[in-house]
Amino acid sequence: MMHRQAISVSALSNYIKNIFDAESLLYNISVVGEISSFANSGGNLYFAIKDENALLNCVMFGADLQEQFRIGDKVIVTGTPRYYAKGGRLNFNAVDLQLYGEGEMYKRFLQLKSKLESEGLFDPLHKLAMPKKIARIGVVTSETGAVIHDIINVATRRNAAQDIVLYPIKVQGIGADVEIARGIDFFAQYDNIDAIIVGRGGGSEEDLAPFNSEVVARAVYRCNKFVVSAVGHETDNTICDLVADLRAPTPSAAAELLTKDGADRRQMLNMLWKNIDESISTSVFNKSAKLENLTMLLNQHMQNRASQIEQQKAMIKLKIDNLNPLQILKKGYAKLEAQNCALTSTNNIKAGDNISIYLQDGKISANVIEVKNGL
Amino acid sequence: MDYEKNIEQLTQILEKLENEKLTMEQELELYRQAEVLYKQCSDYLDKAKGQILIIKKNINDYKEEKFISKED
């Protein structure tokens, strides 16, 4: 019987390892199974998933997920199988672990929702009002996702005066929940941030899972600054939305809400100024019109008074003229005097008396020849 | 300069001018104040333009940097 040349354990193990490593089809695959064991050790998570006929040992480095999963949970694990020559063992190196199936996730969501609700995390009384003055807006989202770009687009289009400050995080997958919470806590303590937008674009229920986590809910709740939640599409309803002070239907809407439109502000300022200017002009106009009116009335009054006086003067002059004896003499009448007394009756004179006759331009001395009573 | 505060003051001045009986001197004084506030606001709007920044985290501290957008 022919034997092939014998090789060492190491050589075989390394050979097997290389086969696994070289197989690109095995790289970053997702596997569905039920959790059959679960242990945390040295900051790593060791677990196994199985179905009816097989079992897969898994490890997730740097993960602490014990509270989120239970034995018997149906899960979807994403990662790459690796052969460890030293232990003679195949491990599935997981980078993501999610509950599998909408029913299961939804059940968890409802459980957490009712727990947080009973603790008062959704209480409207705890919600903050939108601050009047917003100079800087903190955004907790992915550096490369749609959210930050939508927000920047809105801010740029509106020529907004506000600074947008991004705290970059990963919005999905393992550890995203903790990162989101850290971002919110960061801005809560960060100076000069007046409001916070936390969000991500649309995605599957698994993608949105970090925004349905307790750690994010509590971070939003304890945040002393105005938090706007903009997660997924309008139809998605996350726990983060429920705890936030305000829920925006989209990230763009959140940005519209918090940024002030430069053009709008300019228009409003100019309108205000125009009204003030008009108000002053109207007032000055009214006042000067009043003054003009007063002056006119005064002038009129003075004119009336003057013409009244003129009339009175003319009347008096007429009266005086009428009384002037010279005027009478001019008409051909004469004034008689006898013994320096005005002679007004035939009773006071007799024939032979001397009298003076005054005409308009001189005096005649005369002797009375005869006196006759009655005309 | 606090833009919102200035706007509030301008609004108050307008209300006074429209609703209160004022002397000419009082009106002119308010007008002068309004002129200053308006100018400040207008200059502010000319200059105001927000920045887009990103928090860069190091081990123990962080700093703000200009955000340069990266597509997915």
PDB file of N, CA, C and O in Angstrom, chain A residues 132-133 136 143-145 148-149 152 159-168 186-187 190 260 265-266 268-270 272-273 275-277 279-280 283-284 287, chain B residues 2-4 7 10-11 14 17-18 22-24 27 31 34-35 38 41-42 44-46 48-57 62 64 67 69-72:
ATOM      1  N   LYS A 132     -34.751  80.143  21.629  1.00  0.00           N
ATOM      2  CA  LYS A 132     -34.977  81.272  20.721  1.00  0.00           C
ATOM      3  C   LYS A 132     -33.714  81.588  19.945  1.00  0.00           C
ATOM      4  O   LYS A 132     -33.747  81.959  18.793  1.00  0.00           O
ATOM      5  N   LYS A 133     -32.600  81.472  20.659  1.00  0.00           N
ATOM      6  CA  LYS A 133     -31.339  81.826  20.012  1.00  0.00           C
ATOM      7  C   LYS A 133     -30.542  80.561  19.736  1.00  0.00           C
ATOM      8  O   LYS A 133     -30.189  79.839  20.664  1.00  0.00           O
ATOM      9  N   ARG A 136     -25.227  77.724  17.226  1.00  0.00           N
ATOM     10  CA  ARG A 136     -24.501  76.543  16.752  1.00  0.00           C
ATOM     11  C   ARG A 136     -25.355  75.292  16.963  1.00  0.00           C
ATOM     12  O   ARG A 136     -25.955  75.103  18.004  1.00  0.00           O
ATOM     13  N   GLU A 143     -20.433  60.567   9.279  1.00  0.00           N
ATOM     14  CA  GLU A 143     -19.668  61.549   8.506  1.00  0.00           C
ATOM     15  C   GLU A 143     -19.941  61.402   7.012  1.00  0.00           C
ATOM     16  O   GLU A 143     -19.788  62.347   6.248  1.00  0.00           O
ATOM     17  N   THR A 144     -20.326  60.202   6.621  1.00  0.00           N
ATOM     18  CA  THR A 144     -20.466  59.935   5.189  1.00  0.00           C
ATOM     19  C   THR A 144     -21.923  59.719   4.762  1.00  0.00           C
ATOM     20  O   THR A 144     -22.192  59.508   3.593  1.00  0.00           O
ATOM     21  N   GLY A 145     -22.830  59.779   5.695  1.00  0.00           N
ATOM     22  CA  GLY A 145     -24.220  59.466   5.365  1.00  0.00           C
ATOM     23  C   GLY A 145     -24.955  60.631   4.728  1.00  0.00           C
ATOM     24  O   GLY A 145     -24.410  61.714   4.513  1.00  0.00           O
ATOM     25  N   ILE A 148     -25.897  64.315   7.103  1.00  0.00           N
ATOM     26  CA  ILE A 148     -25.058  65.520   7.229  1.00  0.00           C
ATOM     27  C   ILE A 148     -25.088  66.312   5.918  1.00  0.00           C
ATOM     28  O   ILE A 148     -25.111  67.543   5.922  1.00  0.00           O
ATOM     29  N   HIS A 149     -25.159  65.602   4.803  1.00  0.00           N
ATOM     30  CA  HIS A 149     -25.203  66.313   3.517  1.00  0.00           C
ATOM     31  C   HIS A 149     -26.512  67.057   3.325  1.00  0.00           C
ATOM     32  O   HIS A 149     -26.531  68.178   2.838  1.00  0.00           O
ATOM     33  N   ILE A 152     -26.262  70.116   5.521  1.00  0.00           N
ATOM     34  CA  ILE A 152     -25.365  71.126   4.938  1.00  0.00           C
ATOM     35  C   ILE A 152     -26.045  71.802   3.740  1.00  0.00           C
ATOM     36  O   ILE A 152     -25.972  73.027   3.581  1.00  0.00           O
ATOM     37  N   ASN A 159     -28.404  80.136   3.347  1.00  0.00           N
ATOM     38  CA  ASN A 159     -27.407  81.121   3.747  1.00  0.00           C
ATOM     39  C   ASN A 159     -27.455  81.315   5.273  1.00  0.00           C
ATOM     40  O   ASN A 159     -27.427  82.423   5.789  1.00  0.00           O
ATOM     41  N   ALA A 160     -27.565  80.192   5.960  1.00  0.00           N
ATOM     42  CA  ALA A 160     -27.784  80.229   7.407  1.00  0.00           C
ATOM     43  C   ALA A 160     -26.577  80.793   8.147  1.00  0.00           C
ATOM     44  O   ALA A 160     -25.432  80.594   7.738  1.00  0.00           O
ATOM     45  N   ALA A 161     -26.863  81.502   9.214  1.00  0.00           N
ATOM     46  CA  ALA A 161     -25.804  82.109  10.012  1.00  0.00           C
ATOM     47  C   ALA A 161     -25.254  81.128  11.048  1.00  0.00           C
ATOM     48  O   ALA A 161     -24.244  81.390  11.666  1.00  0.00           O
ATOM     49  N   GLN A 162     -25.938  80.013  11.222  1.00  0.00           N
ATOM     50  CA  GLN A 162     -25.536  79.083  12.279  1.00  0.00           C
ATOM     51  C   GLN A 162     -24.365  78.190  11.855  1.00  0.00           C
ATOM     52  O   GLN A 162     -24.277  77.789  10.700  1.00  0.00           O
ATOM     53  N   ASP A 163     -23.511  77.873  12.842  1.00  0.00           N
ATOM     54  CA  ASP A 163     -22.481  76.860  12.622  1.00  0.00           C
ATOM     55  C   ASP A 163     -23.126  75.484  12.758  1.00  0.00           C
ATOM     56  O   ASP A 163     -23.985  75.283  13.603  1.00  0.00           O
ATOM     57  N   ILE A 164     -22.682  74.581  11.908  1.00  0.00           N
ATOM     58  CA  ILE A 164     -23.094  73.178  12.039  1.00  0.00           C
ATOM     59  C   ILE A 164     -21.861  72.416  12.525  1.00  0.00           C
ATOM     60  O   ILE A 164     -20.807  72.479  11.877  1.00  0.00           O
ATOM     61  N   VAL A 165     -21.980  71.743  13.664  1.00  0.00           N
ATOM     62  CA  VAL A 165     -20.840  71.007  14.203  1.00  0.00           C
ATOM     63  C   VAL A 165     -21.194  69.523  14.240  1.00  0.00           C
ATOM     64  O   VAL A 165     -22.136  69.123  14.909  1.00  0.00           O
ATOM     65  N   LEU A 166     -20.420  68.756  13.491  1.00  0.00           N
ATOM     66  CA  LEU A 166     -20.716  67.322  13.384  1.00  0.00           C
ATOM     67  C   LEU A 166     -19.901  66.514  14.382  1.00  0.00           C
ATOM     68  O   LEU A 166     -18.685  66.683  14.490  1.00  0.00           O
ATOM     69  N   TYR A 167     -20.582  65.647  15.107  1.00  0.00           N
ATOM     70  CA  TYR A 167     -19.892  64.641  15.922  1.00  0.00           C
ATOM     71  C   TYR A 167     -20.076  63.328  15.174  1.00  0.00           C
ATOM     72  O   TYR A 167     -21.157  62.750  15.159  1.00  0.00           O
ATOM     73  N   PRO A 168     -19.006  62.857  14.511  1.00  0.00           N
ATOM     74  CA  PRO A 168     -19.191  61.698  13.626  1.00  0.00           C
ATOM     75  C   PRO A 168     -19.327  60.394  14.406  1.00  0.00           C
ATOM     76  O   PRO A 168     -18.587  60.165  15.356  1.00  0.00           O
ATOM     77  N   PHE A 186     -21.687  64.208  24.597  1.00  0.00           N
ATOM     78  CA  PHE A 186     -20.616  65.156  24.278  1.00  0.00           C
ATOM     79  C   PHE A 186     -21.181  66.557  24.057  1.00  0.00           C
ATOM     80  O   PHE A 186     -20.738  67.530  24.669  1.00  0.00           O
ATOM     81  N   PHE A 187     -22.200  66.665  23.214  1.00  0.00           N
ATOM     82  CA  PHE A 187     -22.772  67.983  22.914  1.00  0.00           C
ATOM     83  C   PHE A 187     -23.500  68.570  24.119  1.00  0.00           C
ATOM     84  O   PHE A 187     -23.573  69.785  24.274  1.00  0.00           O
ATOM     85  N   TYR A 190     -20.866  70.308  25.796  1.00  0.00           N
ATOM     86  CA  TYR A 190     -19.992  71.128  24.950  1.00  0.00           C
ATOM     87  C   TYR A 190     -20.516  72.562  24.904  1.00  0.00           C
ATOM     88  O   TYR A 190     -21.711  72.781  24.729  1.00  0.00           O
ATOM     89  N   LYS A 260     -31.814  79.551  10.550  1.00  0.00           N
ATOM     90  CA  LYS A 260     -32.624  80.708  10.166  1.00  0.00           C
ATOM     91  C   LYS A 260     -32.245  81.070   8.731  1.00  0.00           C
ATOM     92  O   LYS A 260     -31.078  81.076   8.379  1.00  0.00           O
ATOM     93  N   ARG A 265     -34.489  86.595   6.977  1.00  0.00           N
ATOM     94  CA  ARG A 265     -34.124  87.530   8.040  1.00  0.00           C
ATOM     95  C   ARG A 265     -33.938  88.926   7.466  1.00  0.00           C
ATOM     96  O   ARG A 265     -34.364  89.909   8.040  1.00  0.00           O
ATOM     97  N   ARG A 266     -33.276  88.979   6.296  1.00  0.00           N
ATOM     98  CA  ARG A 266     -33.034  90.276   5.654  1.00  0.00           C
ATOM     99  C   ARG A 266     -34.373  90.944   5.331  1.00  0.00           C
ATOM    100  O   ARG A 266     -34.575  92.113   5.591  1.00  0.00           O
ATOM    101  N   MET A 268     -37.258  90.415   6.705  1.00  0.00           N
ATOM    102  CA  MET A 268     -37.966  90.799   7.922  1.00  0.00           C
ATOM    103  C   MET A 268     -37.382  92.087   8.512  1.00  0.00           C
ATOM    104  O   MET A 268     -38.105  92.983   8.938  1.00  0.00           O
ATOM    105  N   LEU A 269     -36.032  92.160   8.503  1.00  0.00           N
ATOM    106  CA  LEU A 269     -35.362  93.344   9.037  1.00  0.00           C
ATOM    107  C   LEU A 269     -35.755  94.578   8.234  1.00  0.00           C
ATOM    108  O   LEU A 269     -36.096  95.629   8.793  1.00  0.00           O
ATOM    109  N   ASN A 270     -35.729  94.443   6.899  1.00  0.00           N
ATOM    110  CA  ASN A 270     -36.059  95.586   6.053  1.00  0.00           C
ATOM    111  C   ASN A 270     -37.511  96.031   6.236  1.00  0.00           C
ATOM    112  O   ASN A 270     -37.809  97.222   6.219  1.00  0.00           O
ATOM    113  N   LEU A 272     -39.255  95.700   8.932  1.00  0.00           N
ATOM    114  CA  LEU A 272     -39.336  96.359  10.243  1.00  0.00           C
ATOM    115  C   LEU A 272     -38.858  97.809  10.128  1.00  0.00           C
ATOM    116  O   LEU A 272     -39.476  98.744  10.627  1.00  0.00           O
ATOM    117  N   TRP A 273     -37.749  97.964   9.419  1.00  0.00           N
ATOM    118  CA  TRP A 273     -37.177  99.301   9.255  1.00  0.00           C
ATOM    119  C   TRP A 273     -38.127 100.217   8.460  1.00  0.00           C
ATOM    120  O   TRP A 273     -38.325 101.380   8.797  1.00  0.00           O
ATOM    121  N   ASN A 275     -41.316 100.022   8.255  1.00  0.00           N
ATOM    122  CA  ASN A 275     -42.449 100.408   9.097  1.00  0.00           C
ATOM    123  C   ASN A 275     -42.081 101.532  10.071  1.00  0.00           C
ATOM    124  O   ASN A 275     -42.859 102.457  10.279  1.00  0.00           O
ATOM    125  N   ILE A 276     -40.891 101.413  10.647  1.00  0.00           N
ATOM    126  CA  ILE A 276     -40.439 102.450  11.579  1.00  0.00           C
ATOM    127  C   ILE A 276     -40.294 103.777  10.837  1.00  0.00           C
ATOM    128  O   ILE A 276     -40.756 104.829  11.279  1.00  0.00           O
ATOM    129  N   ASP A 277     -39.672 103.703   9.663  1.00  0.00           N
ATOM    130  CA  ASP A 277     -39.448 104.889   8.853  1.00  0.00           C
ATOM    131  C   ASP A 277     -40.777 105.543   8.459  1.00  0.00           C
ATOM    132  O   ASP A 277     -40.957 106.756   8.562  1.00  0.00           O
ATOM    133  N   SER A 279     -43.643 105.141   9.948  1.00  0.00           N
ATOM    134  CA  SER A 279     -44.329 105.623  11.143  1.00  0.00           C
ATOM    135  C   SER A 279     -43.824 107.009  11.525  1.00  0.00           C
ATOM    136  O   SER A 279     -44.603 107.910  11.831  1.00  0.00           O
ATOM    137  N   ILE A 280     -42.498 107.175  11.466  1.00  0.00           N
ATOM    138  CA  ILE A 280     -41.903 108.475  11.789  1.00  0.00           C
ATOM    139  C   ILE A 280     -42.322 109.517  10.757  1.00  0.00           C
ATOM    140  O   ILE A 280     -42.745 110.614  11.086  1.00  0.00           O
ATOM    141  N   SER A 283     -45.829 110.558  11.216  1.00  0.00           N
ATOM    142  CA  SER A 283     -45.969 111.377  12.411  1.00  0.00           C
ATOM    143  C   SER A 283     -45.456 112.797  12.165  1.00  0.00           C
ATOM    144  O   SER A 283     -46.118 113.778  12.513  1.00  0.00           O
ATOM    145  N   VAL A 284     -44.282 112.893  11.515  1.00  0.00           N
ATOM    146  CA  VAL A 284     -43.717 114.218  11.236  1.00  0.00           C
ATOM    147  C   VAL A 284     -44.628 114.968  10.268  1.00  0.00           C
ATOM    148  O   VAL A 284     -44.911 116.158  10.438  1.00  0.00           O
ATOM    149  N   LYS A 287     -47.636 116.169  12.092  1.00  0.00           N
ATOM    150  CA  LYS A 287     -47.315 117.277  12.976  1.00  0.00           C
ATOM    151  C   LYS A 287     -47.113 118.562  12.170  1.00  0.00           C
ATOM    152  O   LYS A 287     -47.566 119.629  12.566  1.00  0.00           O
TER     153      LYS A 287
ATOM    154  N   ASP B   2     -26.270  91.059  19.678  1.00  0.00           N
ATOM    155  CA  ASP B   2     -27.211  89.940  19.705  1.00  0.00           C
ATOM    156  C   ASP B   2     -28.335  90.254  18.701  1.00  0.00           C
ATOM    157  O   ASP B   2     -29.169  91.119  18.938  1.00  0.00           O
ATOM    158  N   TYR B   3     -28.297  89.572  17.567  1.00  0.00           N
ATOM    159  CA  TYR B   3     -29.219  89.893  16.475  1.00  0.00           C
ATOM    160  C   TYR B   3     -30.682  89.848  16.934  1.00  0.00           C
ATOM    161  O   TYR B   3     -31.451  90.786  16.709  1.00  0.00           O
ATOM    162  N   GLU B   4     -31.031  88.738  17.605  1.00  0.00           N
ATOM    163  CA  GLU B   4     -32.430  88.562  18.005  1.00  0.00           C
ATOM    164  C   GLU B   4     -32.864  89.671  18.965  1.00  0.00           C
ATOM    165  O   GLU B   4     -33.987  90.155  18.921  1.00  0.00           O
ATOM    166  N   ILE B   7     -33.530  92.821  17.076  1.00  0.00           N
ATOM    167  CA  ILE B   7     -34.816  92.741  16.373  1.00  0.00           C
ATOM    168  C   ILE B   7     -35.959  92.992  17.361  1.00  0.00           C
ATOM    169  O   ILE B   7     -36.925  93.701  17.050  1.00  0.00           O
ATOM    170  N   LEU B  10     -36.102  96.639  18.035  1.00  0.00           N
ATOM    171  CA  LEU B  10     -36.680  97.359  16.890  1.00  0.00           C
ATOM    172  C   LEU B  10     -38.204  97.196  16.874  1.00  0.00           C
ATOM    173  O   LEU B  10     -38.937  98.141  16.594  1.00  0.00           O
ATOM    174  N   THR B  11     -38.642  95.982  17.202  1.00  0.00           N
ATOM    175  CA  THR B  11     -40.087  95.727  17.244  1.00  0.00           C
ATOM    176  C   THR B  11     -40.751  96.582  18.323  1.00  0.00           C
ATOM    177  O   THR B  11     -41.829  97.143  18.114  1.00  0.00           O
ATOM    178  N   LEU B  14     -41.033 100.157  17.154  1.00  0.00           N
ATOM    179  CA  LEU B  14     -42.141 100.298  16.200  1.00  0.00           C
ATOM    180  C   LEU B  14     -43.485 100.356  16.939  1.00  0.00           C
ATOM    181  O   LEU B  14     -44.335 101.197  16.637  1.00  0.00           O
ATOM    182  N   LEU B  17     -43.888 103.709  18.549  1.00  0.00           N
ATOM    183  CA  LEU B  17     -44.179 104.753  17.561  1.00  0.00           C
ATOM    184  C   LEU B  17     -45.624 104.666  17.084  1.00  0.00           C
ATOM    185  O   LEU B  17     -46.264 105.677  16.816  1.00  0.00           O
ATOM    186  N   GLU B  18     -46.105 103.428  16.989  1.00  0.00           N
ATOM    187  CA  GLU B  18     -47.452 103.266  16.445  1.00  0.00           C
ATOM    188  C   GLU B  18     -48.545 103.460  17.489  1.00  0.00           C
ATOM    189  O   GLU B  18     -49.634 103.907  17.167  1.00  0.00           O
ATOM    190  N   LEU B  22     -46.379 110.376  21.591  1.00  0.00           N
ATOM    191  CA  LEU B  22     -45.009 110.802  21.896  1.00  0.00           C
ATOM    192  C   LEU B  22     -44.794 112.225  21.411  1.00  0.00           C
ATOM    193  O   LEU B  22     -45.457 112.683  20.483  1.00  0.00           O
ATOM    194  N   THR B  23     -43.841 112.878  22.049  1.00  0.00           N
ATOM    195  CA  THR B  23     -43.463 114.203  21.562  1.00  0.00           C
ATOM    196  C   THR B  23     -42.515 114.020  20.386  1.00  0.00           C
ATOM    197  O   THR B  23     -41.962 112.934  20.184  1.00  0.00           O
ATOM    198  N   MET B  24     -42.326 115.097  19.670  1.00  0.00           N
ATOM    199  CA  MET B  24     -41.420 115.047  18.512  1.00  0.00           C
ATOM    200  C   MET B  24     -40.020 114.618  18.946  1.00  0.00           C
ATOM    201  O   MET B  24     -39.377 113.813  18.275  1.00  0.00           O
ATOM    202  N   GLU B  27     -39.912 110.951  19.616  1.00  0.00           N
ATOM    203  CA  GLU B  27     -39.949 110.201  18.360  1.00  0.00           C
ATOM    204  C   GLU B  27     -38.595 110.213  17.667  1.00  0.00           C
ATOM    205  O   GLU B  27     -38.110 109.188  17.197  1.00  0.00           O
ATOM    206  N   TYR B  31     -36.128 107.127  16.784  1.00  0.00           N
ATOM    207  CA  TYR B  31     -35.697 106.947  15.400  1.00  0.00           C
ATOM    208  C   TYR B  31     -34.181 106.790  15.323  1.00  0.00           C
ATOM    209  O   TYR B  31     -33.661 105.922  14.618  1.00  0.00           O
ATOM    210  N   ALA B  34     -33.293 103.418  16.576  1.00  0.00           N
ATOM    211  CA  ALA B  34     -33.662 102.405  15.582  1.00  0.00           C
ATOM    212  C   ALA B  34     -32.641 102.359  14.447  1.00  0.00           C
ATOM    213  O   ALA B  34     -32.278 101.284  13.969  1.00  0.00           O
ATOM    214  N   GLU B  35     -32.167 103.531  14.073  1.00  0.00           N
ATOM    215  CA  GLU B  35     -31.205 103.614  12.979  1.00  0.00           C
ATOM    216  C   GLU B  35     -29.933 102.821  13.309  1.00  0.00           C
ATOM    217  O   GLU B  35     -29.419 102.075  12.485  1.00  0.00           O
ATOM    218  N   TYR B  38     -30.723  99.032  13.388  1.00  0.00           N
ATOM    219  CA  TYR B  38     -30.905  98.533  12.029  1.00  0.00           C
ATOM    220  C   TYR B  38     -29.560  98.328  11.333  1.00  0.00           C
ATOM    221  O   TYR B  38     -29.304  97.310  10.703  1.00  0.00           O
ATOM    222  N   CYS B  41     -27.780  95.254  12.655  1.00  0.00           N
ATOM    223  CA  CYS B  41     -28.397  94.021  12.146  1.00  0.00           C
ATOM    224  C   CYS B  41     -28.012  93.804  10.686  1.00  0.00           C
ATOM    225  O   CYS B  41     -27.702  92.696  10.262  1.00  0.00           O
ATOM    226  N   SER B  42     -28.063  94.868   9.921  1.00  0.00           N
ATOM    227  CA  SER B  42     -27.773  94.783   8.498  1.00  0.00           C
ATOM    228  C   SER B  42     -26.320  94.349   8.272  1.00  0.00           C
ATOM    229  O   SER B  42     -26.044  93.461   7.462  1.00  0.00           O
ATOM    230  N   TYR B  44     -24.535  92.726  10.381  1.00  0.00           N
ATOM    231  CA  TYR B  44     -24.431  91.343  10.861  1.00  0.00           C
ATOM    232  C   TYR B  44     -24.850  90.368   9.766  1.00  0.00           C
ATOM    233  O   TYR B  44     -24.163  89.389   9.499  1.00  0.00           O
ATOM    234  N   LEU B  45     -25.958  90.686   9.112  1.00  0.00           N
ATOM    235  CA  LEU B  45     -26.450  89.780   8.052  1.00  0.00           C
ATOM    236  C   LEU B  45     -25.492  89.744   6.864  1.00  0.00           C
ATOM    237  O   LEU B  45     -25.357  88.728   6.200  1.00  0.00           O
ATOM    238  N   ASP B  46     -24.832  90.882   6.617  1.00  0.00           N
ATOM    239  CA  ASP B  46     -23.850  90.907   5.526  1.00  0.00           C
ATOM    240  C   ASP B  46     -22.709  89.924   5.804  1.00  0.00           C
ATOM    241  O   ASP B  46     -22.204  89.266   4.905  1.00  0.00           O
ATOM    242  N   ALA B  48     -22.692  87.460   8.394  1.00  0.00           N
ATOM    243  CA  ALA B  48     -23.005  86.172   9.007  1.00  0.00           C
ATOM    244  C   ALA B  48     -23.075  85.047   7.990  1.00  0.00           C
ATOM    245  O   ALA B  48     -23.813  85.113   7.038  1.00  0.00           O
ATOM    246  N   LYS B  49     -22.298  84.048   8.199  1.00  0.00           N
ATOM    247  CA  LYS B  49     -22.421  82.841   7.406  1.00  0.00           C
ATOM    248  C   LYS B  49     -21.843  81.730   8.265  1.00  0.00           C
ATOM    249  O   LYS B  49     -20.702  81.806   8.700  1.00  0.00           O
ATOM    250  N   GLY B  50     -22.672  80.752   8.538  1.00  0.00           N
ATOM    251  CA  GLY B  50     -22.252  79.680   9.440  1.00  0.00           C
ATOM    252  C   GLY B  50     -21.168  78.816   8.821  1.00  0.00           C
ATOM    253  O   GLY B  50     -21.021  78.754   7.607  1.00  0.00           O
ATOM    254  N   GLN B  51     -20.402  78.159   9.680  1.00  0.00           N
ATOM    255  CA  GLN B  51     -19.365  77.244   9.210  1.00  0.00           C
ATOM    256  C   GLN B  51     -19.828  75.816   9.415  1.00  0.00           C
ATOM    257  O   GLN B  51     -20.667  75.534  10.257  1.00  0.00           O
ATOM    258  N   ILE B  52     -19.259  74.929   8.639  1.00  0.00           N
ATOM    259  CA  ILE B  52     -19.526  73.510   8.843  1.00  0.00           C
ATOM    260  C   ILE B  52     -18.263  72.901   9.455  1.00  0.00           C
ATOM    261  O   ILE B  52     -17.185  72.969   8.855  1.00  0.00           O
ATOM    262  N   LEU B  53     -18.401  72.359  10.649  1.00  0.00           N
ATOM    263  CA  LEU B  53     -17.240  71.873  11.392  1.00  0.00           C
ATOM    264  C   LEU B  53     -17.426  70.416  11.787  1.00  0.00           C
ATOM    265  O   LEU B  53     -18.540  69.906  11.809  1.00  0.00           O
ATOM    266  N   ILE B  54     -16.329  69.784  12.111  1.00  0.00           N
ATOM    267  CA  ILE B  54     -16.395  68.395  12.577  1.00  0.00           C
ATOM    268  C   ILE B  54     -15.533  68.267  13.825  1.00  0.00           C
ATOM    269  O   ILE B  54     -14.480  68.907  13.923  1.00  0.00           O
ATOM    270  N   ILE B  55     -16.012  67.483  14.762  1.00  0.00           N
ATOM    271  CA  ILE B  55     -15.239  67.224  15.985  1.00  0.00           C
ATOM    272  C   ILE B  55     -14.246  66.115  15.686  1.00  0.00           C
ATOM    273  O   ILE B  55     -14.641  65.020  15.271  1.00  0.00           O
ATOM    274  N   LYS B  56     -12.976  66.415  15.868  1.00  0.00           N
ATOM    275  CA  LYS B  56     -11.946  65.388  15.686  1.00  0.00           C
ATOM    276  C   LYS B  56     -11.507  64.928  17.069  1.00  0.00           C
ATOM    277  O   LYS B  56     -11.019  65.729  17.864  1.00  0.00           O
ATOM    278  N   LYS B  57     -11.695  63.638  17.321  1.00  0.00           N
ATOM    279  CA  LYS B  57     -11.398  63.116  18.647  1.00  0.00           C
ATOM    280  C   LYS B  57      -9.996  62.523  18.686  1.00  0.00           C
ATOM    281  O   LYS B  57      -9.613  61.791  17.785  1.00  0.00           O
ATOM    282  N   TYR B  62     -10.195  66.734  22.023  1.00  0.00           N
ATOM    283  CA  TYR B  62     -10.879  66.820  20.745  1.00  0.00           C
ATOM    284  C   TYR B  62     -10.666  68.229  20.217  1.00  0.00           C
ATOM    285  O   TYR B  62     -10.297  69.136  20.960  1.00  0.00           O
ATOM    286  N   GLU B  64     -12.106  71.124  16.925  1.00  0.00           N
ATOM    287  CA  GLU B  64     -13.005  71.364  15.797  1.00  0.00           C
ATOM    288  C   GLU B  64     -12.167  71.617  14.556  1.00  0.00           C
ATOM    289  O   GLU B  64     -11.192  72.341  14.603  1.00  0.00           O
ATOM    290  N   PHE B  67     -15.183  70.920   8.138  1.00  0.00           N
ATOM    291  CA  PHE B  67     -15.666  69.627   7.637  1.00  0.00           C
ATOM    292  C   PHE B  67     -15.531  69.583   6.128  1.00  0.00           C
ATOM    293  O   PHE B  67     -16.016  70.464   5.426  1.00  0.00           O
ATOM    294  N   SER B  69     -16.556  67.316   3.108  1.00  0.00           N
ATOM    295  CA  SER B  69     -17.534  66.257   2.903  1.00  0.00           C
ATOM    296  C   SER B  69     -16.954  65.100   2.102  1.00  0.00           C
ATOM    297  O   SER B  69     -16.235  65.283   1.122  1.00  0.00           O
ATOM    298  N   LYS B  70     -17.273  63.906   2.593  1.00  0.00           N
ATOM    299  CA  LYS B  70     -16.843  62.689   1.899  1.00  0.00           C
ATOM    300  C   LYS B  70     -18.093  61.926   1.524  1.00  0.00           C
ATOM    301  O   LYS B  70     -18.970  61.719   2.350  1.00  0.00           O
ATOM    302  N   GLU B  71     -18.156  61.501   0.286  1.00  0.00           N
ATOM    303  CA  GLU B  71     -19.323  60.706  -0.105  1.00  0.00           C
ATOM    304  C   GLU B  71     -19.110  59.269   0.325  1.00  0.00           C
ATOM    305  O   GLU B  71     -17.992  58.841   0.559  1.00  0.00           O
ATOM    306  N   ASP B  72     -20.237  58.560   0.415  1.00  0.00           N
ATOM    307  CA  ASP B  72     -20.142  57.144   0.800  1.00  0.00           C
ATOM    308  C   ASP B  72     -19.340  56.344  -0.211  1.00  0.00           C
ATOM    309  O   ASP B  72     -19.459  56.581  -1.393  1.00  0.00           O
TER     310      ASP B  72
END
